[in-house]
Short mmCIF file of C-alpha atoms and ligand atoms in Angstrom, two decimals:
data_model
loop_
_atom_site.label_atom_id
_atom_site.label_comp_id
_atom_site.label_asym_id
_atom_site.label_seq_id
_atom_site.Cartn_x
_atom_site.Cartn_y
_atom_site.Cartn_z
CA UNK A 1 4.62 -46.62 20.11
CA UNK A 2 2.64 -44.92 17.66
CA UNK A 3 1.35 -47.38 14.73
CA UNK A 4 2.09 -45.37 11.77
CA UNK A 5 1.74 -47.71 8.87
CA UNK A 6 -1.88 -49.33 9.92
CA UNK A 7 -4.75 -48.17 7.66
CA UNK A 8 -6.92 -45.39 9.32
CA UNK A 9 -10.76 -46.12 8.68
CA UNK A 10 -12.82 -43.21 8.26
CA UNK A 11 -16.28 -43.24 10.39
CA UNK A 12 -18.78 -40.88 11.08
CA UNK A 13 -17.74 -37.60 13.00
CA UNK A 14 -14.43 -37.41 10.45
CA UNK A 15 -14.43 -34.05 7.92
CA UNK A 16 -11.59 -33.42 5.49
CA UNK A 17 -10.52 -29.50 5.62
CA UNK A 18 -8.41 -28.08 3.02
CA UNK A 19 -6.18 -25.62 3.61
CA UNK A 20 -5.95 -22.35 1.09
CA UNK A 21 -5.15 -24.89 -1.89
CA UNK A 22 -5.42 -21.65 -4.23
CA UNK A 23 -3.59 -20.55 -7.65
CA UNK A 24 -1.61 -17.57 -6.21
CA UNK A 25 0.31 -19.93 -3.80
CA UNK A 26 0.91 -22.84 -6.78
CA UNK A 27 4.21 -22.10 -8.35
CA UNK A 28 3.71 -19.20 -10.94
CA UNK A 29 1.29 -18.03 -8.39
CA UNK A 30 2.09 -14.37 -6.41
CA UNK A 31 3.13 -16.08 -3.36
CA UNK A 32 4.17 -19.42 -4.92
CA UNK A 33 4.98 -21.67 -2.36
CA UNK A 34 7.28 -24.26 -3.51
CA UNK A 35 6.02 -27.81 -4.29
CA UNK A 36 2.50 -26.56 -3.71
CA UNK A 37 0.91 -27.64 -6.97
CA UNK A 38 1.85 -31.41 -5.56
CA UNK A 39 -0.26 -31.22 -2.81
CA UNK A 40 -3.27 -31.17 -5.21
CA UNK A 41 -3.09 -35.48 -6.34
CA UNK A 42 -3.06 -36.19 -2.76
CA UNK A 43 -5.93 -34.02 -1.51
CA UNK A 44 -7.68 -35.38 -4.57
CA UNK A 45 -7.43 -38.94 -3.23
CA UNK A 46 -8.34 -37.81 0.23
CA UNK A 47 -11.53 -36.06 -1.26
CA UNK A 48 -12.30 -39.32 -2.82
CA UNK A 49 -11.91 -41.51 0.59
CA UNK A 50 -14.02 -38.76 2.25
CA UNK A 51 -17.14 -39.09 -0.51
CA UNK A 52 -16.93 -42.57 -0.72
CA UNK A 53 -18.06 -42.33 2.85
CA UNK A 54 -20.42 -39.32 2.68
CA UNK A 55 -18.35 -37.42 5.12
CA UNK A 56 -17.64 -33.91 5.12
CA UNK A 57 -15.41 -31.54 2.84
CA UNK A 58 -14.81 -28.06 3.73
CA UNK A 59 -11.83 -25.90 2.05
CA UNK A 60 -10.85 -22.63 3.27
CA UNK A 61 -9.33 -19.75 0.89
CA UNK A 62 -7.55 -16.39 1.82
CA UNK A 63 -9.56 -13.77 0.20
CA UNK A 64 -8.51 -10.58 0.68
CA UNK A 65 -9.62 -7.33 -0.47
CA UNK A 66 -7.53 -4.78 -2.74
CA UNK A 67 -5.05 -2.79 -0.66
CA UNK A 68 -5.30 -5.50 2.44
CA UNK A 69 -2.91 -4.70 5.52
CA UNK A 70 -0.46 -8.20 4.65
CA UNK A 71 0.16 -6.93 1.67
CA UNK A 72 4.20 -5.31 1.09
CA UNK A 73 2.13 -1.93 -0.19
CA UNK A 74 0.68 -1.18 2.91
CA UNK A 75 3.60 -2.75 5.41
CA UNK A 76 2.86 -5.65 5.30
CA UNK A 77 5.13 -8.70 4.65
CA UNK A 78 3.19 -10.17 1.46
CA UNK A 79 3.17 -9.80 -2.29
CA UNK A 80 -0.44 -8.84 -3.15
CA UNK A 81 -2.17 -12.22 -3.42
CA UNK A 82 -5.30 -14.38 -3.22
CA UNK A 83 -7.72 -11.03 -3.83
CA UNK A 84 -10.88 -11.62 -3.70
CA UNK A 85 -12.75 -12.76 -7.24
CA UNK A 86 -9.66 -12.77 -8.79
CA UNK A 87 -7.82 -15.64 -10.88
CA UNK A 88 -4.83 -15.67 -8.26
CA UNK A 89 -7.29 -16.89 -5.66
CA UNK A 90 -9.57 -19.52 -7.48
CA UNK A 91 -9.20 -23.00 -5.71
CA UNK A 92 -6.22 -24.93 -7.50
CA UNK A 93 -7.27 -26.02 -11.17
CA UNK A 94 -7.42 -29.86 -10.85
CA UNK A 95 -8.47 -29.50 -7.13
CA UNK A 96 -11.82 -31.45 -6.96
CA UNK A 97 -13.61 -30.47 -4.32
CA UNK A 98 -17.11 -31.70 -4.03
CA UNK A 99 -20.15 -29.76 -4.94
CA UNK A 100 -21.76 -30.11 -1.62
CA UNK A 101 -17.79 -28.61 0.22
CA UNK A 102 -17.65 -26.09 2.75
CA UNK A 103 -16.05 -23.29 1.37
CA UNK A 104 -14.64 -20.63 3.86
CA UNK A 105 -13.15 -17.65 2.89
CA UNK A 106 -11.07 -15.85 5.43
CA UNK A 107 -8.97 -12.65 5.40
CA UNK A 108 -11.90 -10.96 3.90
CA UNK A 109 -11.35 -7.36 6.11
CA UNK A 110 -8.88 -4.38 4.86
CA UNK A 111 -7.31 -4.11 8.41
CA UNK A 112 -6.91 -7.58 9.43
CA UNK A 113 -4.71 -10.85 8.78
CA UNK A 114 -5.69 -14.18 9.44
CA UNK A 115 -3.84 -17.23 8.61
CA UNK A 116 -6.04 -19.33 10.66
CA UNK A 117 -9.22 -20.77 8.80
CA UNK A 118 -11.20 -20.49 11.94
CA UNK A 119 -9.69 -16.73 12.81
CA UNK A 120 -13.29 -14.67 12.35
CA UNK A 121 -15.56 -16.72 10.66
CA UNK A 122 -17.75 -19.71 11.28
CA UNK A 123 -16.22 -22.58 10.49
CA UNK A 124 -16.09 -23.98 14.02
CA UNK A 125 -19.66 -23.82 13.88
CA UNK A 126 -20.45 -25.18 10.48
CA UNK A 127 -17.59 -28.25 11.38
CA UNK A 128 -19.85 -29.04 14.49
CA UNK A 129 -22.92 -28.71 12.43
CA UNK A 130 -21.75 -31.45 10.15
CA UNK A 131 -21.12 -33.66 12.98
CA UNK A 132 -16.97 -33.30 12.68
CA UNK A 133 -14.72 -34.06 15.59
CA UNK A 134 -12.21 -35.46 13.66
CA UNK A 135 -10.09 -32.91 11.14
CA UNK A 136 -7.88 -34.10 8.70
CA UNK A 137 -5.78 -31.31 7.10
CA UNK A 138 -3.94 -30.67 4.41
CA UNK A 139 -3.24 -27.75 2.18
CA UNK A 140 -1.08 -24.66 2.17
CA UNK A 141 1.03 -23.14 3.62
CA UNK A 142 2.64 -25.29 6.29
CA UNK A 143 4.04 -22.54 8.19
CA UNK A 144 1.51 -20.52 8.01
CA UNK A 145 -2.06 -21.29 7.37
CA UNK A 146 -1.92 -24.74 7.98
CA UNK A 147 -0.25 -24.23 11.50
CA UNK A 148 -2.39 -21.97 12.59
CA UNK A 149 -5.73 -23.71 11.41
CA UNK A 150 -4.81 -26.74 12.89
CA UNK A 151 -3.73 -24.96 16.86
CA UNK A 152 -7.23 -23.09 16.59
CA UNK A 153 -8.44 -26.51 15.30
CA UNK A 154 -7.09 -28.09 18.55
CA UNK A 155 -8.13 -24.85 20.74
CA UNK A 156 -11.55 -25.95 19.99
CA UNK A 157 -11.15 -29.50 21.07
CA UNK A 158 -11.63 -30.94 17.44
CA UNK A 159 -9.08 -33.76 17.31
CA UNK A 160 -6.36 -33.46 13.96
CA UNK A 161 -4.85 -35.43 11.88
CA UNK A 162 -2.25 -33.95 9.82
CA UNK A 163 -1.87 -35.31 6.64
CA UNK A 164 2.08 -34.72 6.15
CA UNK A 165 2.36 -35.16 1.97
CA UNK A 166 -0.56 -33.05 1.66
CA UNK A 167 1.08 -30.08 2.95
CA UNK A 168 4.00 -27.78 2.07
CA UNK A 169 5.89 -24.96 3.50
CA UNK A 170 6.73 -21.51 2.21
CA UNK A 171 9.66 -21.88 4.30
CA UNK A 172 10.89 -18.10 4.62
CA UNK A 173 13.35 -19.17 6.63
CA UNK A 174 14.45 -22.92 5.99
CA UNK A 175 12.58 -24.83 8.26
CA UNK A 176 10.23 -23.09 9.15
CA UNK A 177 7.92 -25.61 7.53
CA UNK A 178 9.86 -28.63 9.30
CA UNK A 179 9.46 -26.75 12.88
CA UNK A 180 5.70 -25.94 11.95
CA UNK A 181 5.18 -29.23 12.04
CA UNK A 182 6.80 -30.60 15.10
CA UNK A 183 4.69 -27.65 16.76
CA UNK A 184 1.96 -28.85 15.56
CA UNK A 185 2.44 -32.48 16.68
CA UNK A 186 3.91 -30.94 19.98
CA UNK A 187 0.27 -29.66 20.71
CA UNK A 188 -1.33 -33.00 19.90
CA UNK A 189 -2.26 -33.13 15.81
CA UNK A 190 -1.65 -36.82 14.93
CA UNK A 191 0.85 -37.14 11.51
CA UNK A 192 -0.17 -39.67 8.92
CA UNK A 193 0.17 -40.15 5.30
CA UNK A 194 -2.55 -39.85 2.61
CA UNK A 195 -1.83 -43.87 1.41
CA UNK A 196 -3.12 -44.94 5.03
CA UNK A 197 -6.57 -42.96 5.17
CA UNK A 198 -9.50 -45.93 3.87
CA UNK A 199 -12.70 -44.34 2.71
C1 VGL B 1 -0.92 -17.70 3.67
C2 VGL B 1 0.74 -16.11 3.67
C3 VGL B 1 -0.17 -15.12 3.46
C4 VGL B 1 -1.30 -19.13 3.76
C5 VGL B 1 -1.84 -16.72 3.45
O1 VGL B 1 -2.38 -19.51 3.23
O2 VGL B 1 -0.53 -19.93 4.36
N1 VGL B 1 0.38 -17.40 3.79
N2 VGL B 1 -1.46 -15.43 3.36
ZN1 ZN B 2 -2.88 -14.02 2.70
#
């Protein structure tokens, strides 16, 4: 059996990612997802554990441009949200990411989604460059982002822990975010809560 209530000591080759914690998908936001603004405490307290130690933070955001192709104006199965330079997709206020973070912004072409951090740009290589082989994840959204982060995550044989209050679900369907998350586990991402993670 799995120990889940032991602390988990961070050490060298651990990086924190963050996971599209952005305005438009707070509540209020233009693809609110629900409970997302109480992700934003937690990820603060991970941030803290992770520069205590001097270890890596990188946060990804979905930056699209205007008339993007997952947007309900052009077929797609969004509300226009998170365009890039615009208040909707500023980092969460309240979200304090370091100075020194990783910031990764993904989405970024007219004719192409990606929910996955890692989907066309470099963040594989900038997570290796840091020395991370250890990813623990948190942001938004469960079903979407998050899951498919954290399977390229594991596609690239980083291991992952996924930090399970630090995440919510748009849930489009109900449970989607529930089933994201036994996937997720299912291909190896290790669950554990924010209160156990010792910087
Ligand atoms: C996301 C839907 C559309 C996410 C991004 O960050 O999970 N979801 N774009
Ligand atoms: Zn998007």
């Amino acid at each position: 059996m799995q120990d889940t209530t032991r602390p988990i000591e961070l050490k060298p080759g651990d990086a924190l990612l963050v996971v599209d914690v952005q305005v438009d998908f707070l509540p209020g936001g233009r693809l609110a997802v629900p409970h997302g603004d109480e992700v934003v405490p937690v990820i603060n307290t991970l941030v803290d554990a992770f520069t205590r130690r001097g270890l890596p933070v990188f946060a990804t955001r979905d930056w699209h441009p205007p008339g993007h192709c997952s947007f309900r104006e052009q077929g797609g199965p969004w509300p226009p949200h998170c365009i890039a330079e615009s208040p909707g997709a500023a980092f969460a206020p309240g979200l304090r990411l370091p100075e020194t973070a990783g910031i990764i912004s993904k989405a970024t072409s007219v004719e192409r989604d990606a929910y996955s951090g890692f989907g066309g740009t470099d963040l594989a290589d900038r997570l290796r460059a840091a020395g991370a082989r250890r990813l623990f994840v948190g942001g938004l959204a469960t079903d979407y982002c998050v899951l498919n982060t954290v399977k390229d995550a594991l596609h690239e044989g980083f291991e992952v822990m996924l930090v399970t209050d630090a995440i919510r679900a748009v849930d489009v369907e109900p449970g989607d975010g529930e089933r994201a998350v036994a996937e997720m586990e299912q291909l190896g991402a290790l669950p554990v809560l924010a209160a156990r993670v010792r910087g």
